[in-house]
Every structure is written in structure tokens, then in C-alpha cells.
Amino acid sequence: MSSRWKKIPPVSLVAVFISASCYAEEAENQVFEIEPIVVTAQKVEQGSQDVPVSLSVFSEKELEKRNISDTYDLVNKTPNLSMIKSGNPSDASFLSLRGITPTMEGSQTVLFLVDGVPYLTFDTDIFDAERVEVLRGPQGTLYGKNASSGVINVITNAPEFRKEGSVGLGVGNYGELKTTLISNDAINNELAYRAAFQFDKNDGYFTRSTDGNDELDDVNNLNGRVKLRWSPLDSRWDMITTIQGQKQRNGNNSFASLSQIKSDSHKVYSDTDGYNDVDVYTGSVRVSRQGNNVDFTSTTAYTYENKDSEQDLDYTPLPEYQTVLDMISKQKRFTQEFRFNSKQDQPLRWLTGIYFENEDSINDIDYYYMGYPMGDSYSDMESLNYAVFGNVSYLISDQWEFVSGLRYDRSELDFDYASGAMSAQYTNSYTKLLPKVGVNYYAGENVMVYTSVSEGYKSGSFNPLVPSGVAPAYDPEYTMNYELGMKSQWLDGRLTVNGALFWIDWKDQQVEQQQYPYSYTDNAGKTVSRGVELDVSWMATSDLKLFANGGYNDAHFDDYNVSRYDGSGNYVGDYDYSDKSPANTPGYTYTLGADYTFMNNYFVNFDYSVIGKMYFDNENTESQSDFGVFNVRTGYADSRYEASLWAKNLFDEEYVTRAFVMNDNWYGRSGDPMTMGVDFKVKW
């Protein structure tokens, strides 16, 4: 970390804390507290402090004030969570949580949901959201496969029976332009709608050294969401139908060798511009009924995701080496979940449900050398997943509560694969029981200590990028999580202190070796991750809120012997990575910040987030030191108007967000430069 980062942000924070102490006498004479947030982390409505899970919640107000506009912004402010990404929003990104990091071609270990519906395209904009919930640790009992390290659930605003809306405009450097339109109204006494649209663009951050082109990684994103709510009078039924679409037309040129990035972090050298086009369409229907003793919820959804990308594989301006990859990926997914749950105001509380998912995934890949075809591959995988799950909690006394849950999860896969003249068909199935047990101890009205043991599960699958003659199948991996945590509020609700200690055993780890354009996946690893998380919020005065969070994890391979292959599929030897740290896993993260309101409607909000040292390879030969990002937003907001100035990465700290082995060379993508702008919003 550079010396400027070590000096400036801590000084700023100390000044804020000193200012807060000056208000101590005032605080004693006022009644104010941190506003409670109702969440659905356990698929029922609960206060965030009542959920025995390590949980971060970002309210709508916090999302706006902290300028959280996409998943990447969210990740950088959450303990023990990081995103490894390759330039603009794309599917070549993955999330690391508590030291558990997936491979590029495998499934995620963090399940990403929007209104309870799973999305593969998680590197996306967040807009018109009521809140975002981040659950840390395996959530397999309630959420099933591929939630082995956690869950991110974006809950968007539902239609309300009142007239409201807003129109917004934002501009900034690098050609940043963002427009939003939100409209909500009652159609009649039983019908209401909500429509939200957002378009954002920028010219990108990278410049090609050979010709000065500075729009190679430009961004053009269009998002739209329309909701219709039917809530009959004198009835306990409620139905929300949602149609949502996302269209991305982005540049795809942000790679260079690691040495080039270190010498100039915003230069690229490829002679192929590249593109990344993404279309995502989702339709869902959520039906709920509030009964006298039992509530019912049904969520039905269909999602279509189409991704078409082109990328330069040699990353050089030399025409004699020009190698280009064209990839088309299509996913169609139907999901259905039925749930029944008891009321939450009784000693015995329970939830049970069934889940079904049908997904068809197609990958069509072509490789070109100097404009001529040099290879291709095609794969079509259809998967069925169905599950039965339940969760029970029983309040044994005023202080002790017992919690248990179990999920039966089964996946069936059919995989058709063709590469050149070779074709093959594969089938596989996986069955898993996912249990959870825990005990909650209520030490006082606002203090809960919880302990739990839970298992996570990441389904086995097939790697569509294997070369001819290499078996594409790999088996499931499993995580066992042991956790001890505390949720507490002090000083009459003005101070919230939450923390957790965890130990994760990760076995049958899915390990990917990349020899681009090919990759190999097998089950070769066993990893241990242990650590701590802390989240503190303090309403120092009625106008000043201070917050801090942090996470530390000691993740290392306990047993990791893997066979290596070259780009032609030839065996080159065995490697032992035991005691090494997993690639792309920061050892710690923390955030410090403040939100201050003055003169009734003026505000300033800032945070300083630090990502700890991480290695780019499992051999731990290439690494990146810790780095910090300082963000600030200040402005004016009342019931009708908002105007604000903002800056991200204020001191232009340079860093690499992703690097991977490509024919034994290192390639990466530099971090975002300083961006700044101004936003205006008119509300009604």
C-alpha cells in the first residue's frame, strides 16, 4: 500500500471520531437509534438482528448514499467478500467469500439472487433496490447447491398503492452518463404497478498504446423492470408479476501481461477490439398468502441469458500472432419453489418447501488464427435439480433456542460435447443431504449469541473448454462450516456490534488449470479456511453515523496434489501445493466510514475500503500487496430534489482485479481509476 493511503484516510477518520466525541453530551439528551431492517435471509421476515447468520444488509438509503451502483461496489464494502473480474461486466468473473474461491469455468460458490430468482449474470447494475442482503457461510439447507460459501440477494422495490416516482441524471469523467426513470402508482384499489428503467454508458478506462484508441472497453447498459401487483381487498392473497430485461453492449479489451500492467496500469496492446454483448430476460410470479397459523409462498421464474463475446487471445499488436476467440453462451432456466412456514411469534417455528430447476446451457466456441479457423467446440448441457427442505427452531426457554434444518438435493445432468471431429455424450447425477444444527442463546433483550454447524455443496458438472481426448466431468465439492457469532445492540439501540468466528473444511475441491484457450477441471484439493468477521455501527449523534467492518481469513490448502497438462493436453507432471494460499483470495478486508447530515438536508458520506494481499496463482509466486479505495459522496436531499457530487477511488490507487495462467504467462486487469461525477434527481 502506498504511503499516501497509509496517511490520508486514517487522519480523516480520526477527525470524524473526534468530532463525534464532541457530541457525546448532546447524544445523552436525545433519543435516537439505528433503524431496524426487516430481512428475508431465512425466507421469512425477521429483523436483521434476529437472524443467527453472519449477515450484511444494505438498505435503499445506504445504497444511494454510499454510491453502490453495481455488484462490484457492493462487494468492496462487505467483510471477507471480493470479486475477481476481467474488465467490463461479463461471465468471466467470480466471487470469493471467506477464502472459498471458485474456478472460472465452474459454478459460483456464492449464489446470486434477484428477488429470490437465481442469476448467472451477477456482475451487474443494482438499481431501484429496497435492500441487498449478503449471507456469509454455507446456506445449503435453505438455498441448495452452489451456495456453499454464501448468498447475495438483491430485493427490488415492490409496487405500492400510492403515486411516486423519480427521474435522475448523472454525468462524470470518462464519458459517464446515467439516466433513470422510476414510476409507481395504483391502477385501482387492487392493482398497482412499478416501472424502473436505467441506461448508463462510459467510454472505458483503457487506452491502446499503438493507436491511442481510448474506447476499447466502453460500456453501454440498458436495464428495465416492470412489476404488477394484485392485492385483492378483504383477502390475504398477494401476487407480484415481474418482467425484467438487461442489455449490455460492452467493449472487451482490458488484458495485458502482468509486467505491462505494473508499468502502466491503463494501457492495453491487443489489435482486436473485442466485444461482450449480454441479453438477460426474466419473467417471474410470486404468490403469497397470509394464513391464521401458516403462510404460503410460491415463486415461479423463467430466465433466458444470451452472451456473445469476442476476445483477442494473444494480447499483442503483432498481426503474425493474432489469435481470436468467439464464444456464444446461452442459458435457459425454469425454477419453481413452494414454501409453507409458521408464524414467527411462537416458540416453535418451522419452514418447509420443495424446489425444482430445469436448465439448458449451450456453449459454442470458435478459435481463429490470423482470420482462419483453427478449432471449435460445442457443448449442450441440460440439468435437472429438485429438492425438499425444512427448517425448525424451538425456543426451549426465554434464553435458549434450538435450530435444525435439512435439505435433500438431487441433480441430474446430460452433456453433449463436440470438438473438431470428436463428439461424446455424458450423463451424471448427484445426490446430497445438506444439514444444519445450531443453538441460540439470548443473553439479554438485545444480545444473541449463536453457534451452528452447516454443510455446503457445489454440484459436479462438465467443463466445456477441455481439449479433445480429455474427460470433461468433475465431481461435487463440499464445505463444512463451524460458526460462533454474536448479534448485539447497546446504548439504547445507538450502537450495533455483530461478530462471528468461523472454521471451514473444504474437501473434494474443484481445481481448474488454465492453458488458454483450454482448461482442465478435477477434484484435487482440500482446503481449510478459518477467520473472524466484525461489523460495528454507531449513531454518535442524531446526525452522525460511524461504521466499520472487517474480515480476516487464513485460507490454505491442506492437501493439494494436482496433475498438470500443457496446451495440447500432454501430461507434464504432478505438483504439490499443500500449505499454499488459494489464488485470488485476499487475507483480509475492512471498511471504515461515516455518514453525516447537517443543516437538515445536506449530507456527506465516505468510506475507505482495504483489500488485503492476495496471490494470483496457487503456487504463490505472484502476488499483490494490500490496497485501499476511498469513496465520497456529498450533496443535498429532501422529499422532492436530490443533487450530489461523488468520487470513487479518490486517490487513484492502482491494483489488479484478476490474473490467471495463460500458457505460463501472467495476464491481468488493472483496477478502476479515479472516477467522479454529479447526480441530479427529481422525485414526486
mmCIF file of N, CA and C in Angstrom, residues 13 42 54 57 62 70 100 127 130 134 224 238 248 252 269 319 359 384 452 500 514 526 536 581 639 654 659 669:
data_model
loop_
_atom_site.group_PDB
_atom_site.id
_atom_site.type_symbol
_atom_site.label_atom_id
_atom_site.label_comp_id
_atom_site.label_asym_id
_atom_site.label_seq_id
_atom_site.Cartn_x
_atom_site.Cartn_y
_atom_site.Cartn_z
ATOM 1 N N LEU A 13 -10.464 9.855 9.254
ATOM 2 C CA LEU A 13 -11.353 9.110 10.140
ATOM 3 C C LEU A 13 -11.173 9.531 11.595
ATOM 4 N N GLN A 42 -33.643 -15.853 5.883
ATOM 5 C CA GLN A 42 -34.048 -17.240 6.131
ATOM 6 C C GLN A 42 -35.413 -17.534 5.527
ATOM 7 N N SER A 54 -24.091 -14.741 9.926
ATOM 8 C CA SER A 54 -23.246 -13.587 9.650
ATOM 9 C C SER A 54 -23.806 -12.891 8.419
ATOM 10 N N VAL A 57 -26.406 -6.114 5.562
ATOM 11 C CA VAL A 57 -27.620 -5.621 4.914
ATOM 12 C C VAL A 57 -27.393 -4.172 4.511
ATOM 13 N N GLU A 62 -28.896 3.522 2.198
ATOM 14 C CA GLU A 62 -27.456 3.307 2.264
ATOM 15 C C GLU A 62 -26.872 3.048 0.875
ATOM 16 N N ASP A 70 -23.463 -1.037 -8.480
ATOM 17 C CA ASP A 70 -23.345 -2.355 -9.107
ATOM 18 C C ASP A 70 -22.785 -3.347 -8.094
ATOM 19 N N ILE A 100 -13.125 -19.028 0.150
ATOM 20 C CA ILE A 100 -13.624 -20.036 -0.784
ATOM 21 C C ILE A 100 -13.773 -19.376 -2.144
ATOM 22 N N PHE A 127 -30.155 -1.322 -9.183
ATOM 23 C CA PHE A 127 -30.950 -0.095 -9.258
ATOM 24 C C PHE A 127 -32.355 -0.369 -8.736
ATOM 25 N N GLU A 130 -34.736 -2.181 -2.841
ATOM 26 C CA GLU A 130 -35.170 -1.911 -1.474
ATOM 27 C C GLU A 130 -34.050 -2.190 -0.485
ATOM 28 N N VAL A 134 -26.405 -9.909 2.194
ATOM 29 C CA VAL A 134 -25.249 -10.768 1.929
ATOM 30 C C VAL A 134 -25.112 -11.722 3.103
ATOM 31 N N GLY A 224 -34.254 -2.642 -17.515
ATOM 32 C CA GLY A 224 -35.656 -2.287 -17.336
ATOM 33 C C GLY A 224 -36.379 -3.331 -16.497
ATOM 34 N N ASP A 238 -51.631 -12.138 -2.172
ATOM 35 C CA ASP A 238 -50.846 -11.047 -2.768
ATOM 36 C C ASP A 238 -50.017 -11.655 -3.895
ATOM 37 N N GLN A 248 -26.534 -5.468 -22.409
ATOM 38 C CA GLN A 248 -25.188 -4.927 -22.298
ATOM 39 C C GLN A 248 -24.501 -4.991 -23.657
ATOM 40 N N ASN A 252 -14.481 -5.292 -24.972
ATOM 41 C CA ASN A 252 -13.861 -6.440 -24.309
ATOM 42 C C ASN A 252 -12.371 -6.455 -24.629
ATOM 43 N N TYR A 269 -2.770 -3.602 -25.372
ATOM 44 C CA TYR A 269 -1.910 -3.722 -26.544
ATOM 45 C C TYR A 269 -2.516 -4.597 -27.636
ATOM 46 N N PRO A 319 0.373 -8.740 -35.863
ATOM 47 C CA PRO A 319 -0.590 -9.470 -36.699
ATOM 48 C C PRO A 319 -0.205 -10.930 -36.917
ATOM 49 N N GLU A 359 -32.476 -26.452 -16.324
ATOM 50 C CA GLU A 359 -31.590 -25.508 -17.015
ATOM 51 C C GLU A 359 -30.964 -26.155 -18.237
ATOM 52 N N LEU A 384 -31.269 -31.075 -14.367
ATOM 53 C CA LEU A 384 -32.468 -31.062 -13.536
ATOM 54 C C LEU A 384 -32.027 -31.052 -12.089
ATOM 55 N N SER A 452 -23.415 -22.655 15.184
ATOM 56 C CA SER A 452 -24.040 -23.522 14.195
ATOM 57 C C SER A 452 -22.997 -24.353 13.475
ATOM 58 N N ALA A 500 -18.464 -12.708 14.225
ATOM 59 C CA ALA A 500 -18.525 -14.153 14.012
ATOM 60 C C ALA A 500 -17.113 -14.716 13.910
ATOM 61 N N GLN A 514 -5.668 -23.553 -16.221
ATOM 62 C CA GLN A 514 -5.943 -22.816 -17.446
ATOM 63 C C GLN A 514 -4.722 -22.828 -18.353
ATOM 64 N N LYS A 526 -8.018 -29.978 -1.016
ATOM 65 C CA LYS A 526 -8.634 -29.957 0.305
ATOM 66 C C LYS A 526 -8.098 -28.719 1.015
ATOM 67 N N VAL A 536 -19.612 -3.056 12.974
ATOM 68 C CA VAL A 536 -19.978 -2.112 14.031
ATOM 69 C C VAL A 536 -20.612 -0.872 13.411
ATOM 70 N N SER A 581 -1.660 -20.683 -0.279
ATOM 71 C CA SER A 581 -2.947 -19.983 -0.230
ATOM 72 C C SER A 581 -3.659 -20.109 -1.566
ATOM 73 N N SER A 639 -37.512 15.784 0.123
ATOM 74 C CA SER A 639 -38.577 14.930 -0.400
ATOM 75 C C SER A 639 -38.822 15.133 -1.889
ATOM 76 N N GLU A 654 -3.898 2.133 -7.779
ATOM 77 C CA GLU A 654 -3.832 1.170 -8.877
ATOM 78 C C GLU A 654 -3.727 -0.244 -8.320
ATOM 79 N N ALA A 659 -6.035 -12.076 -12.422
ATOM 80 C CA ALA A 659 -4.908 -12.567 -13.192
ATOM 81 C C ALA A 659 -5.000 -14.083 -13.242
ATOM 82 N N ARG A 669 -5.926 -7.621 -15.150
ATOM 83 C CA ARG A 669 -6.708 -6.444 -15.491
ATOM 84 C C ARG A 669 -6.533 -5.438 -14.380
#
